Short mmCIF file of C-alpha atoms in Angstrom, two decimals:
data_model
loop_
_atom_site.label_atom_id
_atom_site.label_comp_id
_atom_site.label_asym_id
_atom_site.label_seq_id
_atom_site.Cartn_x
_atom_site.Cartn_y
_atom_site.Cartn_z
CA MET G 6 -62.10 31.36 36.50
CA GLY G 7 -64.60 28.84 35.12
CA PHE G 8 -64.26 27.02 31.80
CA SER G 9 -66.46 29.47 29.84
CA ASP G 10 -64.63 32.46 31.35
CA ALA G 11 -61.27 30.90 30.46
CA THR G 12 -62.52 30.25 26.93
CA GLN G 13 -63.57 33.88 26.51
CA PHE G 14 -60.31 35.17 28.04
CA TRP G 15 -58.05 33.08 25.80
CA ASN G 16 -60.21 33.38 22.68
CA GLU G 17 -59.81 37.15 22.85
CA ARG G 18 -56.03 36.70 22.88
CA PHE G 19 -55.81 34.01 20.21
CA ASN G 20 -58.34 35.62 17.84
CA LYS G 21 -55.79 37.02 15.40
CA GLU G 22 -54.00 35.70 12.37
CA GLU G 23 -50.52 35.69 13.93
CA PHE G 24 -49.42 32.97 16.34
CA ILE G 25 -49.12 34.91 19.60
CA PHE G 26 -46.45 32.55 20.99
CA GLY G 27 -44.86 31.89 17.59
CA LYS G 28 -44.67 28.67 15.59
CA GLU G 29 -41.35 27.38 16.93
CA PRO G 30 -41.41 24.92 19.83
CA ASN G 31 -40.29 25.95 23.30
CA GLU G 32 -36.48 25.63 23.58
CA TYR G 33 -36.52 23.89 26.97
CA LEU G 34 -39.03 21.34 25.65
CA VAL G 35 -36.87 20.63 22.58
CA GLU G 36 -33.76 20.13 24.70
CA LYS G 37 -35.46 17.82 27.21
CA THR G 38 -37.40 15.88 24.56
CA LEU G 39 -34.17 15.00 22.79
CA GLN G 40 -32.68 13.97 26.13
CA TYR G 41 -35.54 11.95 27.65
CA LEU G 42 -38.18 10.99 25.05
CA LYS G 43 -38.19 8.77 22.00
CA PRO G 44 -40.27 8.31 18.84
CA ASN G 45 -43.63 6.58 19.34
CA ASN G 46 -43.89 7.85 22.92
CA LYS G 47 -47.45 8.82 23.80
CA VAL G 48 -47.31 12.44 24.96
CA LEU G 49 -49.95 14.69 26.52
CA CYS G 50 -49.63 18.46 26.01
CA ILE G 51 -51.51 20.47 28.64
CA ALA G 52 -53.04 23.71 27.31
CA ASP G 53 -51.22 23.42 23.97
CA GLY G 54 -52.66 26.67 22.58
CA GLU G 55 -51.94 27.19 18.90
CA GLY G 56 -50.02 23.91 18.71
CA ARG G 57 -46.38 24.96 18.41
CA ASN G 58 -45.22 22.31 20.90
CA GLY G 59 -47.66 19.51 20.10
CA VAL G 60 -47.03 19.76 16.36
CA TRP G 61 -43.25 19.73 16.87
CA LEU G 62 -43.53 16.63 19.07
CA ALA G 63 -45.66 14.92 16.42
CA LYS G 64 -42.98 15.77 13.82
CA GLN G 65 -40.49 13.90 16.02
CA GLY G 66 -42.62 10.77 15.68
CA MET G 67 -44.53 11.06 18.96
CA GLN G 68 -48.17 10.13 19.39
CA VAL G 69 -49.52 13.46 20.68
CA ILE G 70 -52.72 14.24 22.55
CA GLY G 71 -53.41 17.82 23.56
CA PHE G 72 -56.13 20.04 24.92
CA ASP G 73 -56.86 23.72 25.38
CA ALA G 74 -59.66 25.88 26.77
CA SER G 75 -59.65 28.07 23.64
CA ASP G 76 -61.50 26.65 20.63
CA ILE G 77 -60.00 29.44 18.50
CA ALA G 78 -56.47 28.34 19.49
CA LEU G 79 -57.35 24.72 18.71
CA SER G 80 -58.66 25.66 15.28
CA LYS G 81 -55.26 27.26 14.58
CA ALA G 82 -53.46 24.24 16.07
CA ASN G 83 -55.37 21.78 13.88
CA GLN G 84 -54.61 23.86 10.79
CA PHE G 85 -50.94 24.07 11.82
CA ALA G 86 -50.82 20.27 12.21
CA ARG G 87 -52.33 19.81 8.73
CA GLU G 88 -49.77 22.23 7.24
CA ASN G 89 -47.01 20.15 8.84
CA GLN G 90 -48.63 16.88 7.70
CA VAL G 91 -48.91 15.44 11.20
CA LYS G 92 -51.81 14.38 13.38
CA VAL G 93 -52.40 15.66 16.89
CA GLU G 94 -55.48 14.51 18.77
CA TYR G 95 -56.85 17.74 20.27
CA SER G 96 -59.80 18.20 22.59
CA PHE G 97 -61.57 21.36 23.72
CA SER G 98 -61.13 21.12 27.50
CA ASP G 99 -59.63 22.83 30.48
CA THR G 100 -57.47 21.03 33.03
CA ASP G 101 -60.51 20.14 35.17
CA SER G 102 -62.77 18.87 32.38
CA PHE G 103 -60.13 16.93 30.42
CA ALA G 104 -60.53 13.13 30.56
CA TRP G 105 -57.33 12.15 32.39
CA HIS G 106 -56.76 8.39 32.08
CA PRO G 107 -54.57 6.58 34.61
CA ASN G 108 -51.16 5.23 33.53
CA ALA G 109 -51.76 6.42 29.96
CA TYR G 110 -48.80 8.55 28.85
CA ASP G 111 -45.06 8.16 28.43
CA ALA G 112 -44.71 11.90 28.96
CA VAL G 113 -46.72 14.94 29.97
CA VAL G 114 -45.69 18.41 28.81
CA ALA G 115 -46.70 21.64 30.57
CA ILE G 116 -45.16 24.75 29.01
CA PHE G 117 -46.22 28.08 30.54
CA ILE G 118 -49.50 26.90 32.09
CA GLN G 119 -49.42 29.72 34.63
CA PHE G 120 -53.10 30.55 34.32
CA ALA G 121 -53.47 28.07 37.21
CA ASP G 122 -54.01 29.36 40.74
CA ALA G 123 -52.74 27.35 43.73
CA PRO G 124 -55.70 24.92 44.06
CA MET G 125 -55.79 24.24 40.31
CA ARG G 126 -52.01 23.78 40.27
CA GLU G 127 -52.29 21.09 42.94
CA ARG G 128 -55.03 19.33 40.97
CA ILE G 129 -52.90 19.44 37.80
CA PHE G 130 -49.85 17.91 39.49
CA GLN G 131 -52.00 15.17 41.00
CA LYS G 132 -53.56 14.40 37.61
CA VAL G 133 -50.13 14.40 35.95
CA TYR G 134 -48.88 11.86 38.48
CA GLU G 135 -51.91 9.63 37.93
CA THR G 136 -51.89 9.85 34.12
CA LEU G 137 -48.18 9.09 33.65
CA LYS G 138 -47.19 5.50 33.03
CA PRO G 139 -44.66 4.11 35.51
CA GLY G 140 -41.32 5.50 34.33
CA GLY G 141 -43.12 8.35 32.53
CA ILE G 142 -41.56 11.82 32.24
CA PHE G 143 -43.05 15.21 33.18
CA ILE G 144 -41.55 18.30 31.50
CA LEU G 145 -42.58 21.71 32.88
CA GLN G 146 -41.45 25.24 32.14
CA GLY G 147 -42.66 28.45 33.71
CA TYR G 148 -41.69 31.88 34.93
CA THR G 149 -40.23 32.69 38.36
CA PRO G 150 -41.15 35.78 40.45
CA LYS G 151 -38.18 37.71 39.00
CA GLN G 152 -40.16 37.75 35.74
CA LEU G 153 -42.23 40.58 37.25
CA GLU G 154 -39.13 42.78 36.84
CA TYR G 155 -38.62 41.80 33.18
CA LYS G 156 -42.29 42.07 32.12
CA THR G 157 -41.56 40.11 28.93
CA GLY G 158 -44.47 37.65 29.24
CA GLY G 159 -46.43 35.58 31.68
CA PRO G 160 -48.85 36.45 34.46
CA SER G 161 -48.63 39.59 36.56
CA LEU G 162 -49.80 37.77 39.71
CA ILE G 163 -46.89 36.58 41.83
CA GLU G 164 -48.92 33.65 43.20
CA HIS G 165 -49.09 32.20 39.67
CA LEU G 166 -45.30 32.17 39.31
CA TYR G 167 -42.96 29.29 40.20
CA THR G 168 -40.20 28.91 42.75
CA GLU G 169 -38.05 25.81 43.03
CA GLU G 170 -39.43 25.21 46.52
CA LEU G 171 -43.04 25.40 45.30
CA ILE G 172 -42.46 23.06 42.36
CA SER G 173 -40.39 20.63 44.42
CA ASP G 174 -43.27 20.37 46.88
CA LEU G 175 -45.89 19.92 44.13
CA ALA G 176 -43.76 17.21 42.48
CA LYS G 177 -43.13 15.31 45.72
CA ASP G 178 -44.71 12.09 44.37
CA LEU G 179 -42.33 12.15 41.39
CA GLN G 180 -38.58 11.68 41.25
CA ILE G 181 -37.08 15.05 40.31
CA LEU G 182 -34.41 14.57 37.63
CA GLU G 183 -33.80 18.26 36.95
CA LEU G 184 -35.04 21.43 38.64
CA CYS G 185 -33.39 24.75 37.84
CA SER G 186 -34.07 28.48 37.75
CA TYR G 187 -32.25 30.53 35.14
CA GLU G 188 -32.46 33.64 33.00
CA LYS G 189 -32.51 33.55 29.23
CA GLU G 190 -33.57 35.57 26.22
CA LEU G 191 -36.82 34.18 24.77
CA SER G 192 -38.20 34.77 21.29
CA GLU G 193 -41.56 33.00 21.24
CA GLY G 194 -43.89 35.27 19.29
CA PRO G 195 -45.04 38.72 20.46
CA ARG G 196 -46.22 37.43 23.86
CA HIS G 197 -42.89 35.91 25.03
CA THR G 198 -40.02 38.09 23.85
CA GLY G 199 -36.95 39.34 25.69
CA MET G 200 -34.89 38.47 28.76
CA SER G 201 -36.92 36.10 30.94
CA ALA G 202 -36.69 34.55 34.42
CA LEU G 203 -37.45 30.86 33.93
CA LEU G 204 -37.81 27.59 35.79
CA GLY G 205 -37.47 24.14 34.25
CA LEU G 206 -38.50 20.78 35.71
CA VAL G 207 -38.01 17.23 34.51
CA ALA G 208 -39.49 14.60 36.82
CA GLN G 209 -40.23 10.89 36.54
CA LYS G 210 -42.92 8.64 37.91
CA GLN G 211 -41.17 5.75 39.62
CA PRO G 212 -41.06 2.66 37.36
#
């Protein structure tokens, strides 16, 4: 899927008044942020959508940069940031067109970015490794193949879902601090609601 196709696909989903993934930050992100990050960290949010995670991070005192392939989502995210009286530096990009700078971020956050097929996933992990500062933290959450049984959110293509083996291999240049699969009830807007099969990763670029 090219950039313009992705824009059309996601714009159709985000083009409604409600926040389709809710306004509360992802629970795994909150837990790991409090554990591993600190105020004034420079954080990149990949495909931040309507801004629920980026805005929350900014409210914790982080310097947040984010991007998304949906300009409609970003319009909602910018408004959400204004309502919360924080600043998030958003750009209208996909993962291939975003300007990744080397050794630039204290943390990179990727929450449910499972639009990515295998080649794109490899490119993303490589870019994450390059863009993290030494000692920087990568926080990822996604669905596992068991999610196809629950049907409570996420992609219907099994090749877009995560296993621990797959993620461990993709993160081989990073030091894995946490990698776990688990099941939990999610309540993240109408698109992510109900019992879910999840994977969480926290990894660090060697200092």
